[in-house]
Amino acid sequence: MKKKRIGAVLYIGICFLFFYLPIVVTMIYSFNSSKSLTRFESFSLRWYENLFTNGEIMNAVYVSVTIALLATAISTILGTLTAIGLSKSRRILKELIINVNNIPIMNPDIVTAISLMILFSSLKMEKGYLTMLLAHIAFCTPYVITSVYPKVRNLDPNLANAAMDLGATPFQALTKVILPMLKEGIYAGILLAFTMSFDDFVISYFVTGNGVSNISIIVYNMTKRTNPTINALSTLVILVIVITLVFVQVIPLLARRKREQGEALAEMGEINEIDGMQKEERI
Amino acid sequence: MKQFVKLVRPYMVWLVVMVIVPLLLIVLYSVTTGGNDLVNIQFTLDNFKKMTEPIYVAVFVKSFQLGLISVGICLVAGYILAYLITLFSERVQGLLILFVTIPMWINTLLRTYAWICLLSDNGIINTVLGLFGIEPVSMMYTDFAVILGLVSDLLPFMVIPIHTSLCKIDHSLHEAAMDLGANRFQTFWRVTFKLSIPGVLNGIIMTFLLSISTFVIPKLLGGGQYMLIGNLVETQFISVGDWNFGSAISVILAFIILIAITCMKRIDKEEIEEE
C-alpha cells in the first residue's frame, strides 16, 4: 500500500509540475534584470517599472478592471433578478429561457465573439469600450443565472408570501428575505463573472476597436516577441486571479473557525464566570 | 408572489437581442453573399461549397487530428490522475482538486505565453538540454508544441468529470467484486472503469469541443502559418474580411457542438435513470 502511495504522489507531482511549471517560470523571469529568458542574472524590478510607466499597458489595465467591475455588477443584478423571476414563471417559459441562457455557455467563445461582432456592426455601433462592456455582460450573465437559480429553487416558495403577509412590500420581501437566502449562489456568480470578464480574450478581441484594449489583447499583440514586461504583467494578473480564488476558498473556512473560536471563548467565559462566582461565594 | 414574474422580462429582451439575433445573423451571413454590409445581399450556398476545397478540407482534417490526439493524451493522463486522487482522504482530495482547477481560472493566453518561454529555441528546456550536451531541439512552431499547449490547457476539463464519477462509485462494489473472485485488474476494468464511463464521455466531449474551437494556442505555439478551424474563422473576420465564409465555418462549428452536447445530455439522462 505504501509503495502505491509513493507512486501516486510522484505521478500527481509530475502532473502539477506540468500545470504550474510554465507559470512559475514566467513569474521568476519577471524579476530578471536582463532581457534574457534563459539566464537569470540578478533580481530586479526593472520590468515592473517598465510596466507602470507604459501608458498603453496602464490604459489596458484600467479597461480590464473597470469592465470587469461594471460587467460583474450589472450581470449579477440582472442574473439574480432573472433567476428569482424564473422560479415563478410558467414551465414552458422557464425551460425556454434556461435553454437560450445555456447557448452562450455551450457555444465556443469564437462563435459568440463573431456573432456579437456582426451584431454590433449591423447596428452601426462604433466598436470600443461600450461594445466590449455589453459583450462582457452578455457572456457573464448566463453564469450568474446558473449559479443563482439552483439556490432559488431550493427556497420555500411561501417565504415571500409570508413576508408580505407580515406587512413587507414586495421590494422589502425581496431585499430582506429572499436575497439574503441566496447569498451563496450570488457570491459564486460574482466570482465567476469577475474572473471570466477579467480573463477574457477571445470575445474582447473581436468586439473591440478604436484602440481600446484590455490586458489580454495587449499581451496577445506583444507576444510576437518575448518581452519580460509581459512576464511582469502576467505575474500580476495571475496573482489577482489566484488571490481572488484563495480568498473565496479561505474566507468561509476562516469564518467558521472564528465562529468556533468564538463559541469556545464563550464557553471559557462561562467557565470563568462560574469560577468567579465560586470565588465570590468563598469570600 | 406574482410580482416577481415580471423580473424575467428585461432578460428576455436581452437574450433576444444579444443571443438569438446575433446567431441568426451568423446563419444569414453564411447563406448570403454581398459583402459585410447586408445592403445588397443574395442567397447562395457557395460559402458552404467553398469549404470542400482541398485547402479548407485540410484545415478541418488537421483540427480533428490534433483534437483527437490531444483528447487521447488527456484521457490517459487525466484518468490516471483522477484515479490516483481518489486514493487519498477526502480532505486531501478537495485540496488536490482545487489545484487541478486553479489553472482553469487562469487565462489560456497567459499560460500559452508561459510555454513559449520554455519551448523557444533559446528557451529553458533547450538550455537544460545543453547542460547535458544535447543539441538544441527546435520545438516551437511544431505539432508537438501545439499538442503540448492543448493538453496542458484541456487536462483539467478531463480530470474533473472523471474524478466526480469515480467518487460516486460505492466502495463496497469493489469489495464485492474481489469477494466474488475478481482479481485487481478485473475489478478495475469491469467495475470501476465501467461505472466511470459517464464521466469519461463528458470529459472527452468537453475537451474535444474546446480543442477544435481554439485559435490562441495554435497561433502562439504553431506560428502564423498554422491553421486550425478557429484560426480560419479568425483570419476570415480579422484579416481577409470575408464574413460570409467565416460565418459558414462558424455555423458548421456550432452544429458540431450541438450534436456533441445532445450526446452529453443523453448520457446524463441515462445516468439519472439508472440511479
Coordinates of C-alpha atoms in Angstrom, one line a residue:
Chain A
M1 CA 0.0 0.0 0.0
K2 CA 2.8 2.4 1.0
K3 CA 4.6 1.8 -2.3
K4 CA 1.5 2.5 -4.2
R5 CA 1.2 5.8 -2.4
I6 CA 4.7 6.9 -3.3
G7 CA 3.9 6.2 -7.0
A8 CA 0.6 8.1 -6.7
V9 CA 2.3 11.1 -5.1
L10 CA 5.0 11.1 -7.8
Y11 CA 2.5 11.0 -10.6
I12 CA 0.4 13.7 -9.2
G13 CA 3.5 15.7 -8.6
I14 CA 4.5 15.4 -12.2
C15 CA 1.1 16.5 -13.4
F16 CA 1.1 19.5 -11.1
L17 CA 4.6 20.3 -12.4
F18 CA 3.2 20.2 -15.9
F19 CA 0.4 22.6 -14.8
Y20 CA 2.4 25.0 -12.8
L21 CA 6.0 25.0 -14.1
P22 CA 5.4 27.3 -17.0
I23 CA 3.5 29.7 -14.8
V24 CA 6.2 29.7 -12.1
V25 CA 8.9 30.2 -14.7
T26 CA 7.2 33.2 -16.2
M27 CA 6.8 34.7 -12.7
I28 CA 10.5 34.1 -11.8
Y29 CA 11.8 35.7 -15.1
S30 CA 9.7 38.7 -14.5
F31 CA 12.2 39.6 -11.8
N32 CA 15.2 39.0 -14.0
S33 CA 17.5 42.1 -14.5
S34 CA 18.4 41.1 -18.1
K35 CA 16.2 40.7 -21.1
S36 CA 17.2 37.0 -21.4
L37 CA 14.5 34.4 -20.7
T38 CA 17.0 31.7 -20.0
R39 CA 19.8 33.2 -17.8
F40 CA 18.7 34.6 -14.5
E41 CA 21.2 37.3 -13.8
S42 CA 20.0 39.2 -10.8
F43 CA 16.9 40.2 -9.0
S44 CA 15.4 43.5 -10.2
L45 CA 12.1 45.2 -10.5
R46 CA 13.0 46.8 -13.8
W47 CA 10.2 45.2 -15.8
Y48 CA 7.6 46.2 -13.2
E49 CA 8.9 49.8 -13.6
N50 CA 8.6 49.5 -17.3
L51 CA 5.1 48.2 -16.8
F52 CA 3.9 51.0 -14.6
T53 CA 5.4 53.7 -16.8
N54 CA 4.0 52.3 -20.0
G55 CA 0.9 54.3 -20.8
E56 CA -0.6 51.8 -23.2
I57 CA -0.4 49.0 -20.7
M58 CA -1.7 51.0 -17.8
N59 CA -4.6 52.0 -20.0
A60 CA -5.3 48.3 -20.7
V61 CA -5.3 47.6 -17.0
Y62 CA -7.7 50.4 -16.5
V63 CA -10.0 48.9 -19.2
S64 CA -9.8 45.4 -17.9
V65 CA -10.5 46.4 -14.3
T66 CA -13.3 48.8 -14.9
I67 CA -15.0 46.5 -17.5
A68 CA -14.7 43.5 -15.1
L69 CA -16.2 45.5 -12.2
L70 CA -19.0 47.0 -14.3
A71 CA -19.9 43.8 -16.1
T72 CA -19.8 41.9 -12.8
A73 CA -22.1 44.4 -11.1
I74 CA -24.6 44.6 -13.9
S75 CA -24.7 40.9 -14.7
T76 CA -25.0 40.0 -11.1
I77 CA -28.1 42.2 -10.6
L78 CA -29.6 41.2 -14.0
G79 CA -28.9 37.5 -13.4
T80 CA -30.1 37.4 -9.8
L81 CA -33.4 39.1 -10.6
T82 CA -33.9 36.9 -13.6
A83 CA -33.2 33.8 -11.5
I84 CA -35.8 34.9 -8.9
G85 CA -38.4 35.6 -11.6
L86 CA -37.6 32.4 -13.4
S87 CA -38.7 30.2 -10.4
K88 CA -42.2 31.8 -10.6
S89 CA -42.6 31.7 -14.3
R90 CA -44.6 29.2 -16.3
R91 CA -42.8 25.9 -17.1
I92 CA -42.6 26.5 -20.8
L93 CA -41.2 29.9 -20.5
K94 CA -38.8 28.8 -17.8
E95 CA -37.4 26.0 -19.9
L96 CA -37.1 28.2 -23.0
I97 CA -35.2 30.9 -21.1
I98 CA -32.9 28.3 -19.5
N99 CA -32.1 26.7 -22.8
V100 CA -31.4 30.0 -24.5
N101 CA -29.4 31.1 -21.5
N102 CA -27.2 28.0 -22.0
I103 CA -26.3 28.9 -25.6
P104 CA -23.5 31.3 -24.7
I105 CA -22.1 28.8 -22.1
M106 CA -22.1 26.0 -24.6
N107 CA -21.1 27.8 -27.7
P108 CA -17.3 28.1 -28.4
D109 CA -16.1 31.6 -27.5
I110 CA -15.2 32.3 -31.0
V111 CA -18.7 31.8 -32.3
T112 CA -20.2 34.0 -29.6
A113 CA -17.5 36.5 -30.4
I114 CA -18.2 36.8 -34.1
S115 CA -21.9 36.7 -33.5
L116 CA -21.6 39.8 -31.3
M117 CA -19.2 41.4 -33.7
I118 CA -21.7 41.0 -36.6
L119 CA -24.5 42.3 -34.3
F120 CA -22.6 45.5 -33.4
S121 CA -21.6 46.3 -36.9
S122 CA -25.1 45.7 -38.2
L123 CA -26.4 48.1 -35.6
K124 CA -23.7 50.5 -36.8
M125 CA -22.3 50.8 -33.3
E126 CA -18.8 52.1 -33.0
K127 CA -16.6 49.3 -31.7
G128 CA -14.8 50.2 -28.4
Y129 CA -15.4 50.4 -24.7
L130 CA -19.2 50.2 -24.8
T131 CA -19.4 47.2 -27.2
M132 CA -16.8 45.4 -25.0
L133 CA -18.8 46.1 -21.9
L134 CA -22.1 44.9 -23.5
A135 CA -20.4 41.7 -24.7
H136 CA -18.9 41.0 -21.3
I137 CA -22.4 41.4 -19.7
A138 CA -23.7 39.1 -22.3
F139 CA -21.3 36.2 -21.5
C140 CA -21.2 36.8 -17.7
T141 CA -25.0 36.9 -17.0
P142 CA -25.6 33.2 -18.0
Y143 CA -23.1 32.1 -15.5
V144 CA -24.6 34.2 -12.8
I145 CA -28.0 32.7 -13.5
T146 CA -26.7 29.1 -13.5
S147 CA -25.2 29.7 -10.1
V148 CA -28.1 31.6 -8.5
Y149 CA -31.0 29.7 -10.0
P150 CA -30.5 26.3 -8.1
K151 CA -30.5 28.3 -4.8
V152 CA -33.7 30.0 -5.8
R153 CA -35.3 26.6 -6.5
N154 CA -34.4 25.4 -3.0
L155 CA -36.2 28.3 -1.4
D156 CA -39.5 27.7 0.3
P157 CA -42.0 29.2 -2.2
N158 CA -44.1 30.6 0.7
L159 CA -41.3 32.8 2.1
A160 CA -42.1 35.9 0.1
N161 CA -45.8 35.5 0.8
A162 CA -45.2 35.1 4.5
A163 CA -43.0 38.3 4.5
M164 CA -45.7 40.2 2.6
D165 CA -48.5 38.9 4.9
L166 CA -46.5 40.3 7.7
G167 CA -46.6 43.7 6.1
A168 CA -43.5 43.8 3.9
T169 CA -43.7 45.4 0.5
P170 CA -42.6 43.2 -2.5
F171 CA -39.4 45.2 -2.6
Q172 CA -38.8 44.6 1.1
A173 CA -39.6 40.9 0.7
L174 CA -37.0 40.7 -2.0
T175 CA -34.2 42.6 -0.3
K176 CA -34.8 41.5 3.3
V177 CA -35.9 37.9 2.9
I178 CA -35.1 36.4 -0.5
L179 CA -31.7 37.9 -1.4
P180 CA -30.1 37.1 2.0
M181 CA -31.0 33.5 1.5
L182 CA -29.4 33.4 -2.0
K183 CA -26.1 34.8 -0.7
E184 CA -24.0 31.8 -1.5
G185 CA -25.2 31.5 -5.1
I186 CA -24.8 35.2 -5.7
Y187 CA -21.2 35.2 -4.3
A188 CA -20.4 32.2 -6.6
G189 CA -21.9 34.2 -9.5
I190 CA -19.9 37.3 -8.7
L191 CA -16.7 35.2 -8.5
L192 CA -17.4 33.5 -11.9
A193 CA -18.4 36.8 -13.6
F194 CA -15.4 38.7 -12.4
T195 CA -12.8 36.1 -13.2
M196 CA -14.4 35.3 -16.6
S197 CA -14.6 39.0 -17.6
F198 CA -11.1 39.9 -16.2
D199 CA -9.6 36.9 -18.1
D200 CA -11.5 37.1 -21.3
F201 CA -9.5 37.4 -24.5
V202 CA -11.4 35.9 -27.5
I203 CA -14.6 37.8 -27.2
S204 CA -13.0 41.1 -26.3
Y205 CA -10.6 40.7 -29.2
F206 CA -13.4 40.5 -31.7
V207 CA -15.7 43.2 -30.4
T208 CA -13.3 45.9 -29.5
G209 CA -11.9 48.6 -31.8
N210 CA -10.6 52.2 -31.9
G211 CA -7.5 51.3 -29.8
V212 CA -9.5 50.2 -26.8
S213 CA -7.7 47.0 -25.5
N214 CA -7.8 45.1 -22.3
I215 CA -4.8 43.2 -20.7
S216 CA -5.3 40.1 -22.8
I217 CA -5.3 41.9 -26.1
I218 CA -2.1 43.8 -25.1
V219 CA -0.4 40.5 -24.2
Y220 CA -1.6 38.9 -27.5
N221 CA -0.2 41.8 -29.5
M222 CA 3.1 41.8 -27.6
T223 CA 3.7 38.0 -27.8
K224 CA 5.2 38.3 -31.3
R225 CA 8.5 38.9 -29.5
T226 CA 9.3 37.7 -26.0
N227 CA 9.3 40.6 -23.7
P228 CA 9.8 40.4 -19.9
T229 CA 7.3 43.2 -19.4
I230 CA 4.6 40.7 -20.4
N231 CA 6.0 38.3 -17.8
A232 CA 5.6 41.1 -15.2
L233 CA 2.1 41.8 -16.4
S234 CA 1.0 38.2 -16.4
T235 CA 2.5 37.7 -13.0
L236 CA 0.3 40.4 -11.7
V237 CA -2.8 39.1 -13.5
I238 CA -2.3 35.6 -12.2
L239 CA -1.8 36.9 -8.7
V240 CA -5.1 38.8 -8.9
I241 CA -6.9 35.6 -10.0
V242 CA -5.2 33.3 -7.5
I243 CA -5.7 35.7 -4.6
T244 CA -9.4 36.1 -5.5
L245 CA -9.7 32.3 -5.6
V246 CA -7.9 31.7 -2.4
F247 CA -9.8 34.5 -0.7
V248 CA -13.0 32.8 -1.7
Q249 CA -11.9 29.4 -0.6
V250 CA -10.3 30.5 2.6
I251 CA -12.8 33.2 3.9
P252 CA -15.6 30.7 4.6
L253 CA -13.1 28.5 6.4
L254 CA -11.8 31.3 8.5
A255 CA -15.3 32.5 9.3
R256 CA -16.2 29.0 10.5
R257 CA -13.0 28.8 12.6
K258 CA -13.7 32.3 14.0
R259 CA -17.2 31.2 15.0
E260 CA -15.9 28.0 16.5
Q261 CA -13.3 30.0 18.4
G262 CA -15.9 32.5 19.5
E263 CA -18.0 29.6 20.8
A264 CA -15.0 28.2 22.6
L265 CA -14.2 31.5 24.1
A266 CA -17.8 32.0 25.1
E267 CA -17.7 28.6 26.8
M268 CA -14.5 29.6 28.5
G269 CA -16.1 32.9 29.6
E270 CA -18.9 31.0 31.1
I271 CA -16.4 28.8 33.0
N272 CA -14.6 31.8 34.2
E273 CA -17.8 33.4 35.4
I274 CA -18.6 30.3 37.3
D275 CA -15.1 30.3 38.7
G276 CA -15.6 33.9 39.7
M277 CA -18.9 33.1 41.3
Q278 CA -17.5 30.3 43.2
K279 CA -14.7 32.6 44.4
E280 CA -17.1 35.2 45.4
E281 CA -19.0 32.6 47.4
R282 CA -15.9 31.6 49.1
I283 CA -15.1 35.2 50.0
Chain B
M1 CA -45.6 36.5 -5.5
K2 CA -46.9 37.2 -8.9
Q3 CA -44.9 40.5 -8.9
F4 CA -41.7 38.6 -9.3
V5 CA -42.7 37.1 -12.6
K6 CA -42.1 40.4 -14.2
L7 CA -38.4 40.3 -13.2
V8 CA -37.7 37.9 -16.1
R9 CA -38.8 40.4 -18.8
P10 CA -35.7 42.6 -19.1
Y11 CA -33.5 39.5 -19.5
M12 CA -35.9 38.0 -22.1
V13 CA -35.4 41.1 -24.2
W14 CA -31.7 40.9 -23.6
L15 CA -31.5 37.3 -24.7
V16 CA -33.3 38.1 -27.9
V17 CA -31.1 41.0 -28.8
M18 CA -27.7 39.6 -27.6
V19 CA -28.0 35.9 -28.2
I20 CA -30.8 34.9 -30.6
V21 CA -30.4 37.8 -33.1
P22 CA -26.6 37.5 -33.3
L23 CA -26.9 33.8 -34.0
L24 CA -29.5 34.3 -36.7
L25 CA -27.2 37.0 -38.2
I26 CA -24.4 34.4 -38.5
V27 CA -26.8 32.0 -40.2
L28 CA -27.9 34.8 -42.5
Y29 CA -24.4 35.7 -43.4
S30 CA -23.5 32.1 -44.0
V31 CA -26.1 31.7 -46.8
T32 CA -25.6 35.0 -48.5
T33 CA -23.0 37.0 -50.4
G34 CA -22.7 40.7 -51.0
G35 CA -20.1 41.9 -48.6
N36 CA -20.2 42.8 -45.0
D37 CA -22.9 45.4 -45.1
L38 CA -26.2 43.5 -45.7
V39 CA -27.3 46.1 -48.2
N40 CA -27.4 44.1 -51.5
I41 CA -27.4 40.5 -50.3
Q42 CA -28.0 37.4 -52.4
F43 CA -28.8 34.0 -51.2
T44 CA -26.3 31.3 -52.1
L45 CA -24.7 28.1 -50.8
D46 CA -21.3 29.0 -52.2
N47 CA -19.9 29.6 -48.7
F48 CA -20.5 26.0 -47.8
K49 CA -19.3 24.7 -51.1
K50 CA -16.1 26.7 -50.6
M51 CA -15.3 24.5 -47.6
T52 CA -15.0 21.4 -49.8
E53 CA -11.9 23.0 -51.5
P54 CA -8.8 21.0 -50.6
I55 CA -7.1 23.7 -48.5
Y56 CA -10.1 24.0 -46.3
V57 CA -10.7 20.3 -46.0
A58 CA -7.1 20.0 -44.9
V59 CA -7.7 22.6 -42.2
F60 CA -10.7 20.6 -40.9
V61 CA -8.8 17.3 -41.1
K62 CA -5.8 18.8 -39.2
S63 CA -8.1 20.2 -36.5
F64 CA -9.8 16.9 -35.9
Q65 CA -6.5 15.1 -35.9
L66 CA -4.8 17.3 -33.4
G67 CA -8.1 17.4 -31.4
L68 CA -8.2 13.7 -31.2
I69 CA -4.6 13.2 -30.3
S70 CA -4.8 15.8 -27.5
V71 CA -8.1 14.3 -26.2
G72 CA -6.4 10.8 -26.3
I73 CA -3.4 12.1 -24.3
C74 CA -5.7 13.9 -21.9
L75 CA -7.9 10.8 -21.4
V76 CA -5.0 8.5 -20.4
A77 CA -3.1 11.1 -18.3
G78 CA -6.3 12.5 -16.9
Y79 CA -7.8 9.2 -16.0
I80 CA -4.7 8.1 -14.1
L81 CA -4.6 11.5 -12.3
A82 CA -8.3 11.4 -11.3
Y83 CA -8.0 7.8 -10.2
L84 CA -4.9 8.4 -8.1
I85 CA -6.5 11.4 -6.5
T86 CA -9.4 9.3 -5.2
L87 CA -6.9 7.2 -3.3
F88 CA -6.4 10.0 -0.8
S89 CA -8.6 11.1 2.1
E90 CA -11.5 13.4 1.4
R91 CA -9.7 16.4 2.8
V92 CA -6.6 15.9 0.7
Q93 CA -8.8 15.2 -2.4
G94 CA -10.5 18.5 -2.0
L95 CA -7.1 20.3 -1.9
L96 CA -5.8 18.3 -4.9
I97 CA -8.9 19.1 -7.0
L98 CA -8.5 22.7 -6.1
F99 CA -5.0 22.6 -7.5
V100 CA -6.3 21.0 -10.7
T101 CA -9.0 23.7 -11.1
I102 CA -6.8 26.8 -10.5
P103 CA -5.2 26.6 -14.0
M104 CA -8.7 26.6 -15.5
W105 CA -9.2 30.0 -14.0
I106 CA -6.0 31.5 -15.4
N107 CA -6.2 32.9 -18.9
T108 CA -5.3 30.4 -21.6
L109 CA -3.4 33.2 -23.3
L110 CA -1.1 33.7 -20.4
R111 CA -0.5 30.0 -19.8
T112 CA 0.3 29.6 -23.5
Y113 CA 2.7 32.5 -23.4
A114 CA 4.4 30.8 -20.5
W115 CA 5.0 27.8 -22.6
I116 CA 6.8 29.9 -25.2
C117 CA 9.4 30.9 -22.6
L118 CA 10.0 27.2 -22.0
L119 CA 9.9 25.9 -25.5
S120 CA 11.6 28.5 -27.7
D121 CA 14.9 27.7 -29.4
N122 CA 17.0 29.5 -26.7
G123 CA 14.4 28.7 -24.0
I124 CA 14.8 27.0 -20.7
I125 CA 14.3 23.4 -21.9
N126 CA 16.9 23.8 -24.5
T127 CA 19.3 25.4 -22.0
V128 CA 18.8 22.5 -19.7
L129 CA 19.4 20.0 -22.5
G130 CA 22.5 21.9 -23.4
L131 CA 23.9 21.3 -19.9
F132 CA 23.8 17.6 -20.7
G133 CA 25.5 18.2 -24.0
I134 CA 22.4 17.7 -26.1
E135 CA 21.9 19.7 -29.2
P136 CA 19.1 22.3 -29.0
V137 CA 15.8 20.9 -30.4
S138 CA 13.5 23.2 -32.3
M139 CA 10.2 22.8 -30.6
M140 CA 8.3 26.0 -31.3
Y141 CA 6.0 26.1 -34.3
T142 CA 5.6 22.3 -34.5
D143 CA 2.7 19.9 -33.9
F144 CA 4.5 18.9 -30.7
A145 CA 4.3 22.4 -29.3
V146 CA 0.6 22.8 -30.2
I147 CA -0.4 19.4 -28.7
L148 CA 1.6 20.2 -25.6
G149 CA -0.2 23.5 -25.3
L150 CA -3.6 21.9 -25.9
V151 CA -3.1 19.1 -23.4
S152 CA -1.9 21.5 -20.6
D153 CA -5.0 23.7 -21.3
L154 CA -7.5 20.8 -21.5
L155 CA -6.3 18.3 -18.9
P156 CA -8.3 19.8 -16.0
F157 CA -11.5 19.6 -18.1
M158 CA -10.9 15.8 -18.3
V159 CA -9.8 15.2 -14.7
I160 CA -12.8 17.0 -13.0
P161 CA -15.7 15.0 -14.6
I162 CA -13.8 11.7 -14.3
H163 CA -13.0 12.4 -10.6
T164 CA -16.6 13.3 -10.0
S165 CA -17.9 10.0 -11.4
L166 CA -15.2 7.9 -9.7
C167 CA -16.2 9.5 -6.3
K168 CA -19.8 8.4 -6.8
I169 CA -18.8 4.7 -7.0
D170 CA -19.9 2.8 -3.9
H171 CA -16.7 1.4 -2.4
S172 CA -18.5 -1.8 -1.4
L173 CA -18.8 -2.7 -5.0
H174 CA -15.0 -3.2 -5.2
E175 CA -15.1 -5.4 -2.2
A176 CA -18.0 -7.4 -3.6
A177 CA -16.1 -7.9 -6.9
M178 CA -13.0 -9.0 -5.0
D179 CA -15.0 -11.3 -2.8
L180 CA -16.6 -12.9 -5.9
G181 CA -13.1 -13.8 -7.1
A182 CA -12.2 -11.0 -9.5
N183 CA -8.6 -10.0 -9.5
R184 CA -7.4 -6.4 -9.3
F185 CA -7.4 -5.8 -13.0
Q186 CA -10.8 -7.4 -13.5
T187 CA -12.2 -5.3 -10.6
F188 CA -10.9 -2.2 -12.2
W189 CA -11.9 -2.9 -15.7
R190 CA -15.3 -4.4 -15.1
V191 CA -16.4 -2.4 -12.1
T192 CA -14.5 0.9 -11.7
F193 CA -14.0 1.8 -15.3
K194 CA -17.4 0.7 -16.4
L195 CA -19.0 2.9 -13.7
S196 CA -16.9 5.9 -14.6
I197 CA -17.8 5.9 -18.3
P198 CA -20.3 8.8 -18.0
G199 CA -17.5 11.0 -16.6
V200 CA -15.1 9.8 -19.2
L201 CA -17.5 10.6 -22.0
N202 CA -18.3 14.0 -20.6
G203 CA -14.6 14.7 -20.3
I204 CA -14.0 13.6 -23.9
I205 CA -16.7 15.8 -25.3
M206 CA -15.7 18.8 -23.3
T207 CA -12.0 18.6 -24.2
F208 CA -12.8 17.8 -27.9
L209 CA -15.1 20.8 -28.2
L210 CA -12.5 23.2 -26.6
S211 CA -9.7 21.8 -28.7
I212 CA -11.4 22.2 -32.1
S213 CA -12.5 25.8 -31.5
T214 CA -9.3 27.2 -30.0
F215 CA -7.3 29.7 -32.0
V216 CA -4.9 31.2 -29.4
I217 CA -2.9 28.1 -28.8
P218 CA -2.2 27.2 -32.5
K219 CA -1.5 30.8 -33.2
L220 CA 1.1 31.3 -30.4
L221 CA 2.7 27.9 -30.4
G222 CA 2.2 27.0 -34.0
G223 CA 3.0 30.3 -35.6
G224 CA 1.2 32.4 -38.1
Q225 CA 1.1 29.7 -40.8
Y226 CA -0.6 27.2 -38.6
M227 CA -4.3 26.8 -39.5
L228 CA -6.9 25.2 -37.4
I229 CA -10.7 25.8 -37.7
G230 CA -10.5 28.6 -35.1
N231 CA -7.7 30.3 -36.9
L232 CA -9.5 30.0 -40.2
V233 CA -12.5 31.8 -38.7
E234 CA -10.3 34.5 -37.1
T235 CA -8.5 35.3 -40.4
Q236 CA -11.8 35.5 -42.3
F237 CA -13.1 38.1 -39.9
I238 CA -9.9 40.0 -38.9
S239 CA -7.6 40.0 -41.9
V240 CA -9.4 38.6 -45.0
G241 CA -12.8 40.3 -44.3
D242 CA -14.9 37.5 -45.9
W243 CA -17.5 37.5 -43.2
N244 CA -19.8 35.3 -45.2
F245 CA -17.3 32.4 -45.5
G246 CA -16.3 32.9 -41.8
S247 CA -19.9 32.7 -40.8
A248 CA -20.4 29.5 -42.7
I249 CA -17.5 27.9 -40.9
S250 CA -18.9 29.0 -37.6
V251 CA -22.3 27.5 -38.4
I252 CA -20.6 24.2 -39.1
L253 CA -18.7 24.6 -35.8
A254 CA -21.8 25.4 -33.9
F255 CA -23.5 22.4 -35.5
I256 CA -20.8 20.0 -34.4
I257 CA -21.0 21.4 -30.9
L258 CA -24.8 21.0 -30.9
I259 CA -24.5 17.3 -31.8
A260 CA -21.9 16.8 -29.1
I261 CA -24.0 18.5 -26.4
T262 CA -27.0 16.4 -27.4
C263 CA -24.9 13.3 -26.8
M264 CA -23.7 14.6 -23.5
K265 CA -27.3 15.3 -22.3
R266 CA -28.3 11.8 -23.3
I267 CA -25.5 10.3 -21.3
D268 CA -26.5 12.4 -18.2
K269 CA -30.1 11.4 -18.6
E270 CA -29.3 7.7 -18.8
E271 CA -27.2 8.0 -15.7
I272 CA -30.0 9.7 -13.8
E273 CA -32.4 7.0 -15.0
E274 CA -30.1 4.3 -13.8
E275 CA -29.9 5.8 -10.4

